[in-house]
PDB file of C-alpha atoms in Angstrom:
ATOM      1  CA  UNK A1186     -30.407  55.983 -24.852  1.00  0.00           C
ATOM      2  CA  UNK A1187     -27.362  56.683 -23.059  1.00  0.00           C
ATOM      3  CA  UNK A1188     -26.906  60.774 -22.263  1.00  0.00           C
ATOM      4  CA  UNK A1189     -23.600  61.656 -23.439  1.00  0.00           C
ATOM      5  CA  UNK A1190     -22.106  65.239 -22.785  1.00  0.00           C
ATOM      6  CA  UNK A1191     -20.691  66.806 -26.150  1.00  0.00           C
ATOM      7  CA  UNK A1192     -17.439  65.277 -26.817  1.00  0.00           C
ATOM      8  CA  UNK A1193     -16.727  68.557 -28.456  1.00  0.00           C
ATOM      9  CA  UNK A1194     -17.869  72.198 -28.939  1.00  0.00           C
ATOM     10  CA  UNK A1195     -17.082  74.775 -32.063  1.00  0.00           C
ATOM     11  CA  UNK A1196     -16.220  78.333 -30.769  1.00  0.00           C
ATOM     12  CA  UNK A1197     -16.862  81.332 -32.357  1.00  0.00           C
ATOM     13  CA  UNK A1198     -13.753  83.395 -32.032  1.00  0.00           C
ATOM     14  CA  UNK A1199     -16.004  86.057 -30.956  1.00  0.00           C
ATOM     15  CA  UNK A1200     -15.236  85.051 -27.565  1.00  0.00           C
ATOM     16  CA  UNK A1201     -12.517  84.178 -26.084  1.00  0.00           C
ATOM     17  CA  UNK A1202     -12.033  55.689 -30.452  1.00  0.00           C
ATOM     18  CA  UNK A1203     -15.519  55.261 -31.599  1.00  0.00           C
ATOM     19  CA  UNK A1204     -17.759  52.421 -32.784  1.00  0.00           C
ATOM     20  CA  UNK A1205     -19.167  54.255 -35.720  1.00  0.00           C
ATOM     21  CA  UNK A1206     -19.541  51.635 -38.422  1.00  0.00           C
ATOM     22  CA  UNK A1207     -18.722  51.940 -41.910  1.00  0.00           C
ATOM     23  CA  UNK A1208     -21.765  53.289 -43.393  1.00  0.00           C
ATOM     24  CA  UNK A1209     -24.011  55.166 -41.751  1.00  0.00           C
ATOM     25  CA  UNK A1210     -27.495  57.290 -42.409  1.00  0.00           C
ATOM     26  CA  UNK A1211     -28.336  60.981 -41.569  1.00  0.00           C
ATOM     27  CA  UNK A1212     -31.478  62.239 -41.116  1.00  0.00           C
ATOM     28  CA  UNK A1213     -30.893  65.577 -41.862  1.00  0.00           C
ATOM     29  CA  UNK A1214     -33.676  66.599 -39.495  1.00  0.00           C
ATOM     30  CA  UNK A1215     -34.136  70.647 -39.523  1.00  0.00           C
ATOM     31  CA  UNK A1216     -36.703  71.388 -37.547  1.00  0.00           C
ATOM     32  CA  UNK A1217     -36.896  75.167 -38.025  1.00  0.00           C
ATOM     33  CA  UNK A1218     -36.962  77.884 -40.532  1.00  0.00           C
ATOM     34  CA  UNK A1219     -33.061  78.801 -40.901  1.00  0.00           C
ATOM     35  CA  UNK A1220     -32.572  75.110 -41.354  1.00  0.00           C
ATOM     36  CA  UNK A1221     -34.011  74.687 -44.502  1.00  0.00           C
ATOM     37  CA  UNK A1222     -31.334  76.783 -46.180  1.00  0.00           C
ATOM     38  CA  UNK A1223     -28.660  74.226 -44.185  1.00  0.00           C
ATOM     39  CA  UNK A1224     -29.798  70.706 -45.979  1.00  0.00           C
ATOM     40  CA  UNK A1225     -27.453  71.686 -48.864  1.00  0.00           C
ATOM     41  CA  UNK A1226     -24.222  72.576 -46.965  1.00  0.00           C
ATOM     42  CA  UNK A1227     -24.484  69.987 -44.746  1.00  0.00           C
ATOM     43  CA  UNK A1228     -24.811  67.713 -47.538  1.00  0.00           C
ATOM     44  CA  UNK A1229     -21.727  69.081 -49.303  1.00  0.00           C
ATOM     45  CA  UNK A1230     -20.193  68.484 -45.708  1.00  0.00           C
ATOM     46  CA  UNK A1231     -21.009  65.290 -45.219  1.00  0.00           C
ATOM     47  CA  UNK A1232     -19.550  64.519 -49.020  1.00  0.00           C
ATOM     48  CA  UNK A1233     -16.553  66.164 -48.170  1.00  0.00           C
ATOM     49  CA  UNK A1234     -15.821  63.771 -45.623  1.00  0.00           C
ATOM     50  CA  UNK A1235     -16.642  60.764 -47.895  1.00  0.00           C
ATOM     51  CA  UNK A1236     -14.482  61.755 -50.644  1.00  0.00           C
ATOM     52  CA  UNK A1237     -11.426  61.809 -48.091  1.00  0.00           C
ATOM     53  CA  UNK A1238     -12.501  58.726 -46.033  1.00  0.00           C
ATOM     54  CA  UNK A1239     -13.803  55.263 -46.267  1.00  0.00           C
ATOM     55  CA  UNK A1240     -17.097  56.097 -44.777  1.00  0.00           C
ATOM     56  CA  UNK A1241     -20.261  56.239 -46.561  1.00  0.00           C
ATOM     57  CA  UNK A1242     -23.303  58.120 -45.784  1.00  0.00           C
ATOM     58  CA  UNK A1243     -26.784  58.526 -46.736  1.00  0.00           C
ATOM     59  CA  UNK A1244     -30.245  60.058 -45.403  1.00  0.00           C
ATOM     60  CA  UNK A1245     -32.439  58.162 -43.673  1.00  0.00           C
ATOM     61  CA  UNK A1246     -36.204  58.267 -44.504  1.00  0.00           C
ATOM     62  CA  UNK A1247     -37.178  58.508 -40.312  1.00  0.00           C
ATOM     63  CA  UNK A1248     -35.522  60.120 -37.614  1.00  0.00           C
ATOM     64  CA  UNK A1249     -36.027  56.884 -35.920  1.00  0.00           C
ATOM     65  CA  UNK A1250     -33.717  55.028 -38.242  1.00  0.00           C
ATOM     66  CA  UNK A1251     -30.834  57.584 -38.533  1.00  0.00           C
ATOM     67  CA  UNK A1252     -27.471  56.896 -36.651  1.00  0.00           C
ATOM     68  CA  UNK A1253     -26.646  60.424 -37.058  1.00  0.00           C
ATOM     69  CA  UNK A1254     -29.001  63.389 -35.959  1.00  0.00           C
ATOM     70  CA  UNK A1255     -28.415  67.218 -36.719  1.00  0.00           C
ATOM     71  CA  UNK A1256     -30.922  70.286 -35.609  1.00  0.00           C
ATOM     72  CA  UNK A1257     -30.742  73.628 -34.646  1.00  0.00           C
ATOM     73  CA  UNK A1258     -31.629  74.243 -31.322  1.00  0.00           C
ATOM     74  CA  UNK A1259     -31.592  77.128 -28.472  1.00  0.00           C
ATOM     75  CA  UNK A1260     -29.798  77.705 -24.732  1.00  0.00           C
ATOM     76  CA  UNK A1261     -30.846  74.448 -22.753  1.00  0.00           C
ATOM     77  CA  UNK A1262     -32.222  72.089 -25.062  1.00  0.00           C
ATOM     78  CA  UNK A1263     -32.723  68.894 -22.887  1.00  0.00           C
ATOM     79  CA  UNK A1264     -28.991  67.523 -23.661  1.00  0.00           C
ATOM     80  CA  UNK A1265     -26.854  68.593 -20.696  1.00  0.00           C
ATOM     81  CA  UNK A1266     -24.827  70.725 -22.982  1.00  0.00           C
ATOM     82  CA  UNK A1267     -26.826  74.326 -23.478  1.00  0.00           C
ATOM     83  CA  UNK A1268     -25.438  76.896 -25.981  1.00  0.00           C
ATOM     84  CA  UNK A1269     -25.206  80.671 -24.879  1.00  0.00           C
ATOM     85  CA  UNK A1270     -27.039  82.665 -27.604  1.00  0.00           C
ATOM     86  CA  UNK A1271     -25.232  84.457 -30.068  1.00  0.00           C
ATOM     87  CA  UNK A1272     -21.383  84.666 -30.458  1.00  0.00           C
ATOM     88  CA  UNK A1273     -19.427  81.829 -28.160  1.00  0.00           C
ATOM     89  CA  UNK A1274     -20.639  78.178 -28.967  1.00  0.00           C
ATOM     90  CA  UNK A1275     -21.586  77.539 -32.316  1.00  0.00           C
ATOM     91  CA  UNK A1276     -22.436  74.083 -32.155  1.00  0.00           C
ATOM     92  CA  UNK A1277     -21.450  70.631 -30.313  1.00  0.00           C
ATOM     93  CA  UNK A1278     -21.270  67.043 -31.383  1.00  0.00           C
ATOM     94  CA  UNK A1279     -21.307  64.065 -29.337  1.00  0.00           C
ATOM     95  CA  UNK A1280     -19.038  60.935 -29.487  1.00  0.00           C
ATOM     96  CA  UNK A1281     -19.393  58.586 -32.556  1.00  0.00           C
ATOM     97  CA  UNK A1282     -21.634  56.026 -30.857  1.00  0.00           C
ATOM     98  CA  UNK A1283     -24.501  58.736 -30.034  1.00  0.00           C
ATOM     99  CA  UNK A1284     -24.545  60.520 -33.193  1.00  0.00           C
ATOM    100  CA  UNK A1285     -25.862  64.208 -32.410  1.00  0.00           C
ATOM    101  CA  UNK A1286     -24.678  67.008 -33.765  1.00  0.00           C
ATOM    102  CA  UNK A1287     -26.812  70.404 -32.663  1.00  0.00           C
ATOM    103  CA  UNK A1288     -26.295  74.010 -34.344  1.00  0.00           C
ATOM    104  CA  UNK A1289     -27.074  76.777 -31.606  1.00  0.00           C
ATOM    105  CA  UNK A1290     -30.052  78.303 -33.485  1.00  0.00           C
ATOM    106  CA  UNK A1291     -29.178  81.968 -31.991  1.00  0.00           C
ATOM    107  CA  UNK A1292     -26.370  82.108 -34.352  1.00  0.00           C
ATOM    108  CA  UNK A1293     -26.324  83.994 -37.731  1.00  0.00           C
ATOM    109  CA  UNK A1294     -25.897  81.181 -40.648  1.00  0.00           C
ATOM    110  CA  UNK A1295     -25.075  81.613 -43.705  1.00  0.00           C
ATOM    111  CA  UNK A1296     -24.403  79.652 -46.724  1.00  0.00           C
ATOM    112  CA  UNK A1297     -20.936  80.806 -47.789  1.00  0.00           C
ATOM    113  CA  UNK A1298     -18.654  83.942 -46.224  1.00  0.00           C
ATOM    114  CA  UNK A1299     -20.581  86.669 -45.362  1.00  0.00           C
ATOM    115  CA  UNK A1300     -19.420  89.250 -42.898  1.00  0.00           C
ATOM    116  CA  UNK A1301     -21.142  88.709 -39.472  1.00  0.00           C
ATOM    117  CA  UNK A1302     -22.635  85.126 -40.177  1.00  0.00           C
ATOM    118  CA  UNK A1303     -20.657  81.757 -39.850  1.00  0.00           C
ATOM    119  CA  UNK A1304     -20.921  79.161 -42.677  1.00  0.00           C
ATOM    120  CA  UNK A1305     -23.297  76.386 -42.147  1.00  0.00           C
ATOM    121  CA  UNK A1306     -20.838  73.867 -44.444  1.00  0.00           C
ATOM    122  CA  UNK A1307     -17.533  74.664 -42.518  1.00  0.00           C
ATOM    123  CA  UNK A1308     -19.426  74.260 -39.419  1.00  0.00           C
ATOM    124  CA  UNK A1309     -20.808  70.853 -40.186  1.00  0.00           C
ATOM    125  CA  UNK A1310     -17.521  70.070 -41.642  1.00  0.00           C
ATOM    126  CA  UNK A1311     -15.764  70.590 -38.222  1.00  0.00           C
ATOM    127  CA  UNK A1312     -18.955  68.971 -36.229  1.00  0.00           C
ATOM    128  CA  UNK A1313     -18.681  65.723 -38.886  1.00  0.00           C
ATOM    129  CA  UNK A1314     -15.416  65.463 -37.886  1.00  0.00           C
ATOM    130  CA  UNK A1315     -16.298  64.945 -34.172  1.00  0.00           C
ATOM    131  CA  UNK A1316     -19.108  62.580 -35.146  1.00  0.00           C
ATOM    132  CA  UNK A1317     -16.220  60.784 -37.030  1.00  0.00           C
ATOM    133  CA  UNK A1318     -14.221  60.643 -33.817  1.00  0.00           C
ATOM    134  CA  UNK A1319     -11.854  63.319 -34.081  1.00  0.00           C
ATOM    135  CA  UNK A1320     -10.656  66.366 -31.403  1.00  0.00           C
ATOM    136  CA  UNK A1321      -9.682  69.466 -31.927  1.00  0.00           C
ATOM    137  CA  UNK A1322      -6.377  70.224 -33.952  1.00  0.00           C
ATOM    138  CA  UNK A1323      -3.435  72.692 -32.859  1.00  0.00           C
ATOM    139  CA  UNK A1324      -3.169  73.334 -36.867  1.00  0.00           C
ATOM    140  CA  UNK A1325      -5.161  76.937 -37.386  1.00  0.00           C
ATOM    141  CA  UNK A1326      -5.469  76.231 -41.231  1.00  0.00           C
ATOM    142  CA  UNK A1327      -7.430  72.785 -39.692  1.00  0.00           C
ATOM    143  CA  UNK A1328     -11.211  72.346 -40.194  1.00  0.00           C
ATOM    144  CA  UNK A1329     -10.863  70.723 -37.129  1.00  0.00           C
ATOM    145  CA  UNK A1330      -9.097  73.482 -35.309  1.00  0.00           C
ATOM    146  CA  UNK A1331     -11.366  74.537 -32.234  1.00  0.00           C
ATOM    147  CA  UNK A1332     -12.374  78.182 -33.489  1.00  0.00           C
ATOM    148  CA  UNK A1333     -13.517  80.240 -36.372  1.00  0.00           C
ATOM    149  CA  UNK A1334     -14.098  83.768 -37.291  1.00  0.00           C
ATOM    150  CA  UNK A1335     -17.811  85.170 -38.723  1.00  0.00           C
ATOM    151  CA  UNK A1336     -17.331  85.381 -42.363  1.00  0.00           C
ATOM    152  CA  UNK A1337     -14.699  82.642 -42.939  1.00  0.00           C
ATOM    153  CA  UNK A1338     -15.115  79.350 -44.983  1.00  0.00           C
ATOM    154  CA  UNK A1339     -12.463  76.112 -44.339  1.00  0.00           C
ATOM    155  CA  UNK A1340     -12.317  72.963 -45.986  1.00  0.00           C
ATOM    156  CA  UNK A1341     -10.467  69.799 -44.972  1.00  0.00           C
ATOM    157  CA  UNK A1342      -7.049  70.473 -44.207  1.00  0.00           C
ATOM    158  CA  UNK A1343      -3.926  67.435 -44.646  1.00  0.00           C
ATOM    159  CA  UNK A1344      -4.134  67.460 -40.787  1.00  0.00           C
ATOM    160  CA  UNK A1345      -7.714  66.612 -41.083  1.00  0.00           C
ATOM    161  CA  UNK A1346      -7.017  63.543 -43.369  1.00  0.00           C
ATOM    162  CA  UNK A1347      -4.057  62.036 -41.340  1.00  0.00           C
ATOM    163  CA  UNK A1348      -5.968  62.420 -37.949  1.00  0.00           C
ATOM    164  CA  UNK A1349      -9.163  60.680 -39.601  1.00  0.00           C
ATOM    165  CA  UNK A1350      -6.627  58.000 -41.275  1.00  0.00           C
ATOM    166  CA  UNK A1351      -4.698  57.388 -38.242  1.00  0.00           C
ATOM    167  CA  UNK A1352      -7.839  57.012 -35.941  1.00  0.00           C
ATOM    168  CA  UNK A1353      -9.253  54.359 -38.155  1.00  0.00           C
ATOM    169  CA  UNK A1354      -5.734  52.948 -39.221  1.00  0.00           C
ATOM    170  CA  UNK A1355      -6.845  53.375 -43.378  1.00  0.00           C
TER     171      UNK A1355
END
């Protein structure tokens, strides 16, 4: 496997063209306890992208068969882009042809808006955008804006839909 650096990271506001196929599989391979609550929000984020794009996703039965690999990792986790602990970098995703998406396991995660915690679905929507090839947006209301505050939820914005349609000429 080629070792790519993450194409994008999603930052907490506490601190300052792709080869992806039309259909892909995701293992939803969450390897630690807090990740169990993330399956639903992450699956909803994939469904949101499906409803607004030409992509289709299905859950792979094994990690070896997955095109996209999602996990919760800490600090230096072997991909060349270590996390920084709580606050700062929340997650990162690699180029579409790599397919890795990592949440920072040291962050406070929640399902939905909760003061002091980051919404799993919102961060998943953002990182899946990167997996699909989108960069950061300058539109603050867009899910692809580069930072988010704790206790906030976001959905897809017209800027995100316009970006993915332009990227894939659909």
